[in-house]
Coordinates of C-alpha atoms and ligand atoms in Angstrom, one line a residue:
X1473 CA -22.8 -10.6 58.2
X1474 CA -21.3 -8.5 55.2
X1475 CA -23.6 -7.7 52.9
X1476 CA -22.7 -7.6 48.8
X1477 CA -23.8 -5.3 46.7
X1478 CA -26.7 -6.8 45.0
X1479 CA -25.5 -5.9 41.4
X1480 CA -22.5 -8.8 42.0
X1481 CA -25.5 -11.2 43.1
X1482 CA -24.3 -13.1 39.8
X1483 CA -25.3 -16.8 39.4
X1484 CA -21.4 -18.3 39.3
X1485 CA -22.6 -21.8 39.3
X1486 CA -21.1 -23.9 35.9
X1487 CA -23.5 -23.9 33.0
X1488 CA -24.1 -26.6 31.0
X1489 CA -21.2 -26.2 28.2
X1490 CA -18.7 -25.9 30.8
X1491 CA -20.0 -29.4 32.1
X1492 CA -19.3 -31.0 28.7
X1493 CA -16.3 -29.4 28.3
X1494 CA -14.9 -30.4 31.1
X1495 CA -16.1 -34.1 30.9
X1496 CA -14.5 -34.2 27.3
X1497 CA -11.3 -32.6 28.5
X1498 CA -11.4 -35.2 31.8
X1499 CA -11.5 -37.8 29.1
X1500 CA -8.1 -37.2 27.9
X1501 CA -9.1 -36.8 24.3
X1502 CA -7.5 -34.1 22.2
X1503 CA -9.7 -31.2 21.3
X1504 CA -9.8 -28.6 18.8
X1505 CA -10.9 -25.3 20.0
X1506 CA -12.6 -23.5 17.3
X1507 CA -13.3 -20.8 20.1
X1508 CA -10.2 -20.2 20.4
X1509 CA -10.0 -16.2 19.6
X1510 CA -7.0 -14.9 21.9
X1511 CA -4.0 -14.1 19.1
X1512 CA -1.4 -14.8 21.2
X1513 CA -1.9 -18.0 21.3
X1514 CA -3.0 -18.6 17.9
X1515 CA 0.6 -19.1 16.6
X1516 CA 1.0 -15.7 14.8
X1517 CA 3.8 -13.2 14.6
X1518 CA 6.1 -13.4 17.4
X1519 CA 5.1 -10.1 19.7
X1520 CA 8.7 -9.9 21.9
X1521 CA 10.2 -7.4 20.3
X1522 CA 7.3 -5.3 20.4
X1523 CA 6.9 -5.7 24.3
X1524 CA 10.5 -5.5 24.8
X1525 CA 9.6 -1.7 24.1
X1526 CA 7.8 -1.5 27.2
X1527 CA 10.9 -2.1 29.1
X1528 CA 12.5 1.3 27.4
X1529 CA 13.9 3.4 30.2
X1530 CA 11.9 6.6 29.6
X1531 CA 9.0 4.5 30.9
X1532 CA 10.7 5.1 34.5
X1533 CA 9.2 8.4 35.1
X1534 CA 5.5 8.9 36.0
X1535 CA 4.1 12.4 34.6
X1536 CA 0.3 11.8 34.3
X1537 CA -2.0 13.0 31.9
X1538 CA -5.6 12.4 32.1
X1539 CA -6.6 11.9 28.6
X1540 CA -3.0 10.3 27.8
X1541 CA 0.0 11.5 27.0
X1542 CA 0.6 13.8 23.9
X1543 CA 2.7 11.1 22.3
X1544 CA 0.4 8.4 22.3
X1545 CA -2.7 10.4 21.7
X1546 CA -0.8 11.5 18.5
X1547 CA 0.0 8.3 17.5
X1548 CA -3.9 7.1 17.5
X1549 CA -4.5 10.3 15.4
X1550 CA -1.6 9.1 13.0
X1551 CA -3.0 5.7 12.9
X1552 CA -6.4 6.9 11.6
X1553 CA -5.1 9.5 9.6
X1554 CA -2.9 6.7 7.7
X1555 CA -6.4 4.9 7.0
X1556 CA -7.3 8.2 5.4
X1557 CA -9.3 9.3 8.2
X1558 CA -8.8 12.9 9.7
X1559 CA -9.0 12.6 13.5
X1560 CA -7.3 15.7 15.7
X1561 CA -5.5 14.2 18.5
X1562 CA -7.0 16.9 20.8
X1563 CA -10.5 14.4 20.4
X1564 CA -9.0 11.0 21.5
X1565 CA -9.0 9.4 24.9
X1566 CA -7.0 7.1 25.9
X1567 CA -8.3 3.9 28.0
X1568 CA -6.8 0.5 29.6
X1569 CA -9.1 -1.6 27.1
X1570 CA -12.3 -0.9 24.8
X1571 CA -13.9 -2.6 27.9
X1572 CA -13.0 -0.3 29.8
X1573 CA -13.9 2.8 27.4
X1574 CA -17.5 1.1 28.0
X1575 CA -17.5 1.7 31.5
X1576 CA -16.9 5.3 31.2
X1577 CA -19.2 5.8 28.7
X1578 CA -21.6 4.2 30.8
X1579 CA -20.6 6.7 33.2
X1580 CA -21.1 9.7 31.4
X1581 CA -23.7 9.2 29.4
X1582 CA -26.6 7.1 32.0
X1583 CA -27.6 7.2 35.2
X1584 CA -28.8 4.0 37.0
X1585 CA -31.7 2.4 35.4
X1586 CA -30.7 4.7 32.3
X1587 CA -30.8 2.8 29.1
X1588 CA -28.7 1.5 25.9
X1589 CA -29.5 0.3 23.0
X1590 CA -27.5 -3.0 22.0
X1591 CA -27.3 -4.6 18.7
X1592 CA -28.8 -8.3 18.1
X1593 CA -26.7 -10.6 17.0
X1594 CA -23.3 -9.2 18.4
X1595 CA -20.4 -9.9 20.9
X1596 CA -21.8 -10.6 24.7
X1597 CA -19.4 -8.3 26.3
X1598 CA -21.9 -5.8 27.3
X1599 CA -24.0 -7.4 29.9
X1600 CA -21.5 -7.5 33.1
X1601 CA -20.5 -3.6 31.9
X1602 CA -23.7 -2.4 31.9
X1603 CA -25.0 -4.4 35.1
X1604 CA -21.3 -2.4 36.9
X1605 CA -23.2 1.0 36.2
X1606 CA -26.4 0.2 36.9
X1607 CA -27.5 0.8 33.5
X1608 CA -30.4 -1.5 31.2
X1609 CA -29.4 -2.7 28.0
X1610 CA -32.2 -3.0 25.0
X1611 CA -31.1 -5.1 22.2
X1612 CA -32.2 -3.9 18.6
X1613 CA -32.4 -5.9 15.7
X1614 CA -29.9 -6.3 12.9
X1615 CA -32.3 -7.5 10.0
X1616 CA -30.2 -11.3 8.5
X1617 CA -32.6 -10.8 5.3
X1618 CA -31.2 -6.9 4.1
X1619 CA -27.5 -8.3 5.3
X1620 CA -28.1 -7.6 9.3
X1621 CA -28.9 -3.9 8.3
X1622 CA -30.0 -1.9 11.4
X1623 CA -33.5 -2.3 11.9
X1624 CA -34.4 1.6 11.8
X1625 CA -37.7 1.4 12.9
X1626 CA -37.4 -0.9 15.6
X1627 CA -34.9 1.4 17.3
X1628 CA -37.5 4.4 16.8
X1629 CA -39.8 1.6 18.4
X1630 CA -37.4 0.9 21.4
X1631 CA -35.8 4.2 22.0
X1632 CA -37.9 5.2 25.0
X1633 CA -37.5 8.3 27.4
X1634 CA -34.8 7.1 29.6
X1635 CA -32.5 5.7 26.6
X1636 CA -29.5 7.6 26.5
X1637 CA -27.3 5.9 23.6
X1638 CA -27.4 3.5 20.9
X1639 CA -24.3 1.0 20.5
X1640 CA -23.0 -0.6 17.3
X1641 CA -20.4 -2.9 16.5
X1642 CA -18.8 -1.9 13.1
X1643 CA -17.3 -4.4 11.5
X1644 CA -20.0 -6.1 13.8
X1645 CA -18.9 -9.5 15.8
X1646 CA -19.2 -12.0 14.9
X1647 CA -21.8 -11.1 11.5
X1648 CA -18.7 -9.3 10.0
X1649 CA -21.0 -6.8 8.7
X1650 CA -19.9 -2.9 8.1
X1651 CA -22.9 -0.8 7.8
X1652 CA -23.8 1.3 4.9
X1653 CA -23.1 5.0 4.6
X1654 CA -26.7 6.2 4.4
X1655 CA -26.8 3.7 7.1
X1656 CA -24.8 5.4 9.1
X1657 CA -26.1 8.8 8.2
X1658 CA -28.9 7.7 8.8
X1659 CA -28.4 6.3 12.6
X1660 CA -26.6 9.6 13.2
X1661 CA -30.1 11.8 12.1
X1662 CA -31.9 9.1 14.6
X1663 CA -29.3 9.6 17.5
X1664 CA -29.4 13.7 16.9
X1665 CA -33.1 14.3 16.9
X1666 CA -33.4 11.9 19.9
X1667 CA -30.5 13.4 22.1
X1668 CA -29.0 9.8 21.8
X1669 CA -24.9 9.4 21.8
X1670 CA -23.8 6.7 19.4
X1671 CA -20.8 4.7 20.7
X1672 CA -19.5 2.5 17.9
X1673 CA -16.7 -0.2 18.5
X1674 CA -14.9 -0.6 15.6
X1675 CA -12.2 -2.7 17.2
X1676 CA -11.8 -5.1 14.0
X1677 CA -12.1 -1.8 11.9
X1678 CA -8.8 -3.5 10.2
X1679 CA -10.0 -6.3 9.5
X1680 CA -12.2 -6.0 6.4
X1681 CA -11.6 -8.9 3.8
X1682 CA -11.3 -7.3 0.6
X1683 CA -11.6 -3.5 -0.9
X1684 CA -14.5 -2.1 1.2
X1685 CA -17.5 -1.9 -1.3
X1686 CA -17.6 2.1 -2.2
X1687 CA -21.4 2.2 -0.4
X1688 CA -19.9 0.8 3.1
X1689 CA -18.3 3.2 5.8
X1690 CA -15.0 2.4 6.6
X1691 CA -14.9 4.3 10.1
X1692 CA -17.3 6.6 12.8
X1693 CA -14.2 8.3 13.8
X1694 CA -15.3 12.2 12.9
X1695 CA -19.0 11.9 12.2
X1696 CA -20.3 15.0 13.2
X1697 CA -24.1 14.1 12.4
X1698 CA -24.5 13.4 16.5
X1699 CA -22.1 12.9 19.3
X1700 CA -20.1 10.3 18.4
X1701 CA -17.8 7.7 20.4
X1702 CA -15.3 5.3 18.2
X1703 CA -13.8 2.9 20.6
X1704 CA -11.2 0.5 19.4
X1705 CA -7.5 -0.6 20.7
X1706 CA -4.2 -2.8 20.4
X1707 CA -6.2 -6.0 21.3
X1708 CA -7.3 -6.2 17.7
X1709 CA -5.4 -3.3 15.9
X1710 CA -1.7 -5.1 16.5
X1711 CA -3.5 -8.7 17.8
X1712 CA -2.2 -7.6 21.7
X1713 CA -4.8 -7.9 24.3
X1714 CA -2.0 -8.2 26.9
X1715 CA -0.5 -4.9 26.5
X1716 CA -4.0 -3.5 27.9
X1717 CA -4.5 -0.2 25.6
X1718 CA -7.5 1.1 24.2
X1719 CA -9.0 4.5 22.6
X1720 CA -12.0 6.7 22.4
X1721 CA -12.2 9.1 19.6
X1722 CA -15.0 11.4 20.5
X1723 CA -16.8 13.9 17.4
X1724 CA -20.0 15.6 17.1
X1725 CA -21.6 19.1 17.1
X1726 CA -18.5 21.3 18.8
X1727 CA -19.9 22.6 21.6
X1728 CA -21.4 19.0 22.6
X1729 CA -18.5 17.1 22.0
X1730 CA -16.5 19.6 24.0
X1731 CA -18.8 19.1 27.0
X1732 CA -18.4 15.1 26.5
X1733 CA -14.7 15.7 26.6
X1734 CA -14.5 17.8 29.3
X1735 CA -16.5 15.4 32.1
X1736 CA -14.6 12.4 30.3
X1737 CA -11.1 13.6 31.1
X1738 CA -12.4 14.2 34.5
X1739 CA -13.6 10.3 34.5
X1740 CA -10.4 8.9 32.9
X1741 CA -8.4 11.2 36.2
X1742 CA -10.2 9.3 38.7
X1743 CA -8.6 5.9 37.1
X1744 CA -5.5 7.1 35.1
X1745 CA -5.3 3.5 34.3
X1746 CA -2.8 3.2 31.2
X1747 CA 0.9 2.4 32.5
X1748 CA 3.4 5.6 31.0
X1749 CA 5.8 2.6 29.4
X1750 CA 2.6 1.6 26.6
X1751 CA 1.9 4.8 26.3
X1752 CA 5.1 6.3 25.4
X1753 CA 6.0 2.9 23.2
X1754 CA 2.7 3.5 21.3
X1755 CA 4.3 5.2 18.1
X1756 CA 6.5 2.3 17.6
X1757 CA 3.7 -0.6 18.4
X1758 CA 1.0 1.1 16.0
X1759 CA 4.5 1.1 13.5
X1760 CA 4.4 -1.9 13.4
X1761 CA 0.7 -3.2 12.8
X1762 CA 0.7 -3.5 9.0
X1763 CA 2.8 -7.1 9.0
X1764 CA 0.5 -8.5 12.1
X1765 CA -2.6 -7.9 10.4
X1766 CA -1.3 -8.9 7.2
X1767 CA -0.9 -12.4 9.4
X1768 CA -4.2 -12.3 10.5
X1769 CA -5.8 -11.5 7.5
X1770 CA -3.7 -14.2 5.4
X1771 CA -4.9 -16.6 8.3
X1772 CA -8.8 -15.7 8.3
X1773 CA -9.0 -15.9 4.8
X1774 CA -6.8 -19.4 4.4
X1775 CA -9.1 -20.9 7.2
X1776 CA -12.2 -19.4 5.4
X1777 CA -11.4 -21.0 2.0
X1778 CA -11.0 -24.6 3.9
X1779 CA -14.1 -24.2 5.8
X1780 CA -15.8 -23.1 2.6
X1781 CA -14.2 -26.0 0.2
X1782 CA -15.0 -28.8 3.3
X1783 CA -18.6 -27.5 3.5
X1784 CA -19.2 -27.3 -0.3
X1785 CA -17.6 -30.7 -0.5
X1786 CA -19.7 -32.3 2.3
X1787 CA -23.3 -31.6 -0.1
X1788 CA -24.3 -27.9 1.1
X1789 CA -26.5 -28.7 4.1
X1790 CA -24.2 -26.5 6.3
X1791 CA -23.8 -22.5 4.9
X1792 CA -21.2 -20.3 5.9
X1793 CA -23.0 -16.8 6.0
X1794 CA -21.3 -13.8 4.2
X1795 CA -19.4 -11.7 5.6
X1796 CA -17.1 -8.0 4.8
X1797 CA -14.4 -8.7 7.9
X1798 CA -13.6 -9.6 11.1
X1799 CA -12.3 -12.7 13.1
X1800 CA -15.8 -15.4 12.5
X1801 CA -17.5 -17.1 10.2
X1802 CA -21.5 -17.9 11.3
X1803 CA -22.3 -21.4 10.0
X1804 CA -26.1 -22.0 9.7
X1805 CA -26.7 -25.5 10.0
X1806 CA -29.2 -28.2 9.7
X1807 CA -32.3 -28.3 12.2
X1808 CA -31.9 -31.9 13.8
X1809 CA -30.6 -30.8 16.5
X1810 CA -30.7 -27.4 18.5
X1811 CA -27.6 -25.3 19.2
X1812 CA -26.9 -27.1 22.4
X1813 CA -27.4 -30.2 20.8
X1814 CA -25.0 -29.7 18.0
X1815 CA -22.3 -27.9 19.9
X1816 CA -22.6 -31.0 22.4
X1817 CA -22.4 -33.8 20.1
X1818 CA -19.3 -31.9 18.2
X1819 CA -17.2 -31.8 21.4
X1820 CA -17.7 -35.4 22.7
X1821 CA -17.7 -37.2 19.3
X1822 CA -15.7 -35.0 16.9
X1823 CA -13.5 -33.0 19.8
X1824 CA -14.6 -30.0 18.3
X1825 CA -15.0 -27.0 20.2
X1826 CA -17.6 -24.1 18.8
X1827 CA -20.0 -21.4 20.2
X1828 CA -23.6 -21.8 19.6
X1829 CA -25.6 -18.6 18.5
X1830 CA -27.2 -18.0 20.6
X1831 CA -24.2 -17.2 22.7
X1832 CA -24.3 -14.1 20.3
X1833 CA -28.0 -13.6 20.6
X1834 CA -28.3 -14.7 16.6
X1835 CA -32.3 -14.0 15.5
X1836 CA -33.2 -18.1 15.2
X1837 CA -31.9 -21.5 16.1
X1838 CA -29.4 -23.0 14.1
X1839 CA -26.4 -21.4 13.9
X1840 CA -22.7 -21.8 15.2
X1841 CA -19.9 -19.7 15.3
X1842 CA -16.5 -20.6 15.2
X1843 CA -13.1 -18.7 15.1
X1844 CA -11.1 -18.3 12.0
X1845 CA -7.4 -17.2 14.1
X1846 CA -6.5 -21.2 15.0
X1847 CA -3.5 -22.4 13.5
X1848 CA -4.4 -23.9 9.7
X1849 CA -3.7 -27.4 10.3
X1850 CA -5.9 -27.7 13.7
X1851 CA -8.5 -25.8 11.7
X1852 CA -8.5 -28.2 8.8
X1853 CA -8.7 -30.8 10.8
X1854 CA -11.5 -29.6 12.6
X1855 CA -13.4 -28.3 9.7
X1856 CA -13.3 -31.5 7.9
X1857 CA -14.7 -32.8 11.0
X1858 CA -17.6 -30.3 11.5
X1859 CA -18.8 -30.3 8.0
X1860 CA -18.9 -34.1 8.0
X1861 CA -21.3 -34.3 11.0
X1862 CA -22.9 -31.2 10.1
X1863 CA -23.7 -32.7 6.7
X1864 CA -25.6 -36.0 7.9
Ligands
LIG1437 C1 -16.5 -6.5 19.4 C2 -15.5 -6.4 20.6 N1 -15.4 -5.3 21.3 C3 -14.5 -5.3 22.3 C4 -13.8 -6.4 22.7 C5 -12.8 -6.3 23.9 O1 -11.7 -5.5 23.6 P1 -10.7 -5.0 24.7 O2 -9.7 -6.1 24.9 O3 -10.1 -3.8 24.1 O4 -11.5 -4.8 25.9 C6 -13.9 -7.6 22.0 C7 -13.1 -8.8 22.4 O5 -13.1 -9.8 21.7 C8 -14.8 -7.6 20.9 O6 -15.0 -8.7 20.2

């Protein structure tokens, strides 16, 4: 009998939501999928022309290059230097996905049983990375009341002998919330003294919804108060998951950040897992990011204003929390039911598709998350649906 490793021992078996969705969708009835949070099929800017770059002929030779080729790795420096952030190109990393750029950090920074410190609320993409290398995950809290600030003390609390880095999501997912700068500074000062790394996704870094208020930090990338890890990529930067290119821009004390860099390049060798023709079409696809985010931006905050003028129109009972960016809105809604319940009755009586939040590991009951990236009239719809329900 072949044994399986017993880190794949996962429990496959359909969970409840996948029941109910699958009864509605057996029912025949249209649905509205306010899940829905891949961009290419949201209806936005048409990506051909950009992939038809991928088919350029100097993508026919193969010439590795650990960290990734010169061109693209200047590009990324380019890209953050044009958000008026100085980042050498000599301190970026290139990776197949921000996913990925976990993994290896995983790598080099834990060894099994090792642990990471995880933000609560945030995106549940963690859990299957960190169960691949062995390592635990510790969520921390992000405090709802002080507008999900990082709950400082509770991290001291947490951080433990065999902790090895603290993780945030900046603008987080799905709260929307960029942190502070004495925040920040302050995080850094906690990662130093402890010998922690900080690895901070900032993969809807371009997503803010307004000027950033002067006190919030735009970016990680180049904090030198503790060795630092800015992940982010052209899933979110240009809206193209499918093009499967992500970065790392690692900073710090010199001579620490020069170690991380060294045993990183030796991890991204063993995979070399970006294709040459992204790569070497990267100038022209980061080029050409201002228009698609202008798109997504113009849709986020179009879907927001309906969700907002539904909800206020349907008596209040239903709030959409606050947020400085990113691709969600967090409703908190009434108590009669519990997540489950609500996101249940939505699908088979209003054909309305959302997350409960708890799928993001939200503080309380009573909250649901939904996408703002579905086409405007779908989300209307659906919106008008949701805050009747959702209203009594
Ligand atoms: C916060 C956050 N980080 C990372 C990812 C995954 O990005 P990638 O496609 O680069 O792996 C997602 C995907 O939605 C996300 O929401």
């Amino acid at each position: 009998m072949v044994r399986f490793a017993a880190r794949t021992g996962w429990d496959l078996t359909e969970n409840h939501h996948a029941k109910v969705l699958a009864e509605a969708r057996a029912t025949g009835k249209a649905l509205i999928d306010l899940t829905e949070s891949n961009p290419t099929r949201c209806g936005l800017a048409d990506a051909g022309p950009l992939v038809a770059q991928l088919g350029h002929p100097r993508g026919g030779r193969y010439e590795p290059s650990s960290l990734g080729h010169p061109v693209a790795r200047a590009a990324v420096g380019r890209y953050y230097a044009e958000r008026g952030i100085s980042v050498d190109a000599g301190w970026v990393v290139l990776s197949a996905s921000t996913s990925e750029a976990y993994g290896w950090l995983f790598k080099l920074l834990a060894d099994r049983g090792d642990e990471i410190l995880v933000p609560a609320p945030s995106y549940p993409l963690l859990e299957f990375l960190a169960c691949l290398e062995d390592v635990t995950l510790t969520p921390y809290p992000l405090l709802r009341e002080e507008g999900w600030r990082v709950d400082l003390g509770a991290l001291e609390r947490l951080s433990g002998p065999r902790t090895r880095a603290v993780v945030l999501v900046h603008p987080n997912n799905p709260t929307g919330t960029f942190v502070r700068r004495d925040e920040a500074d302050a995080l850094a000062a906690f990662a130093a003294a402890r010998g922690l790394a900080l690895v901070v996704d900032e993969v809807f870094g371009d997503y803010a919804h307004g000027a950033l208020p002067q006190n919030r930090l735009p970016s990680f990338a180049g904090h030198t108060g503790a060795l630092t890890f800015v992940l982010s990529g052209l899933s979110k930067v240009v809206a193209m998951p499918q093009l499967k290119l992500g970065w790392i821009v690692v900073s710090g004390p010199e001579a620490i950040a020069a170690e991380a860099m060294k045993r990183l390049e030796v991890v991204a060798d063993t995979y070399l897992s970006v294709s040459t023709p992204v790569q070497l079409a990267l100038p022209e696809i980061l080029g050409a990011r201002v228009p698609v985010q202008r798109a997504i931006l113009g849709r986020v905050q179009e879907n927001m204003r309906v969700l907002d003028e539904v909800l206020a129109a349907a008596g209040g009972a239903t709030r959409r929390l606050p947020v400085d960016g990113g691709w969600y809105a967090v409703l908190a809604v009434p108590r009669w039911h519990d997540e489950d319940g609500w996101v249940e009755l939505l699908v088979r009586e209003e054909g309305v598709i959302v997350h409960p939040g708890y799928f993001f590991d939200m503080p309380a009951e009573g909250f649901l998350v939904v996408s703002l990236l579905p086409e405007p009239g779908a989300f209307a719809d659906a919106a008008r649906r949701l805050a009747a329900r959702l209203s009594g």
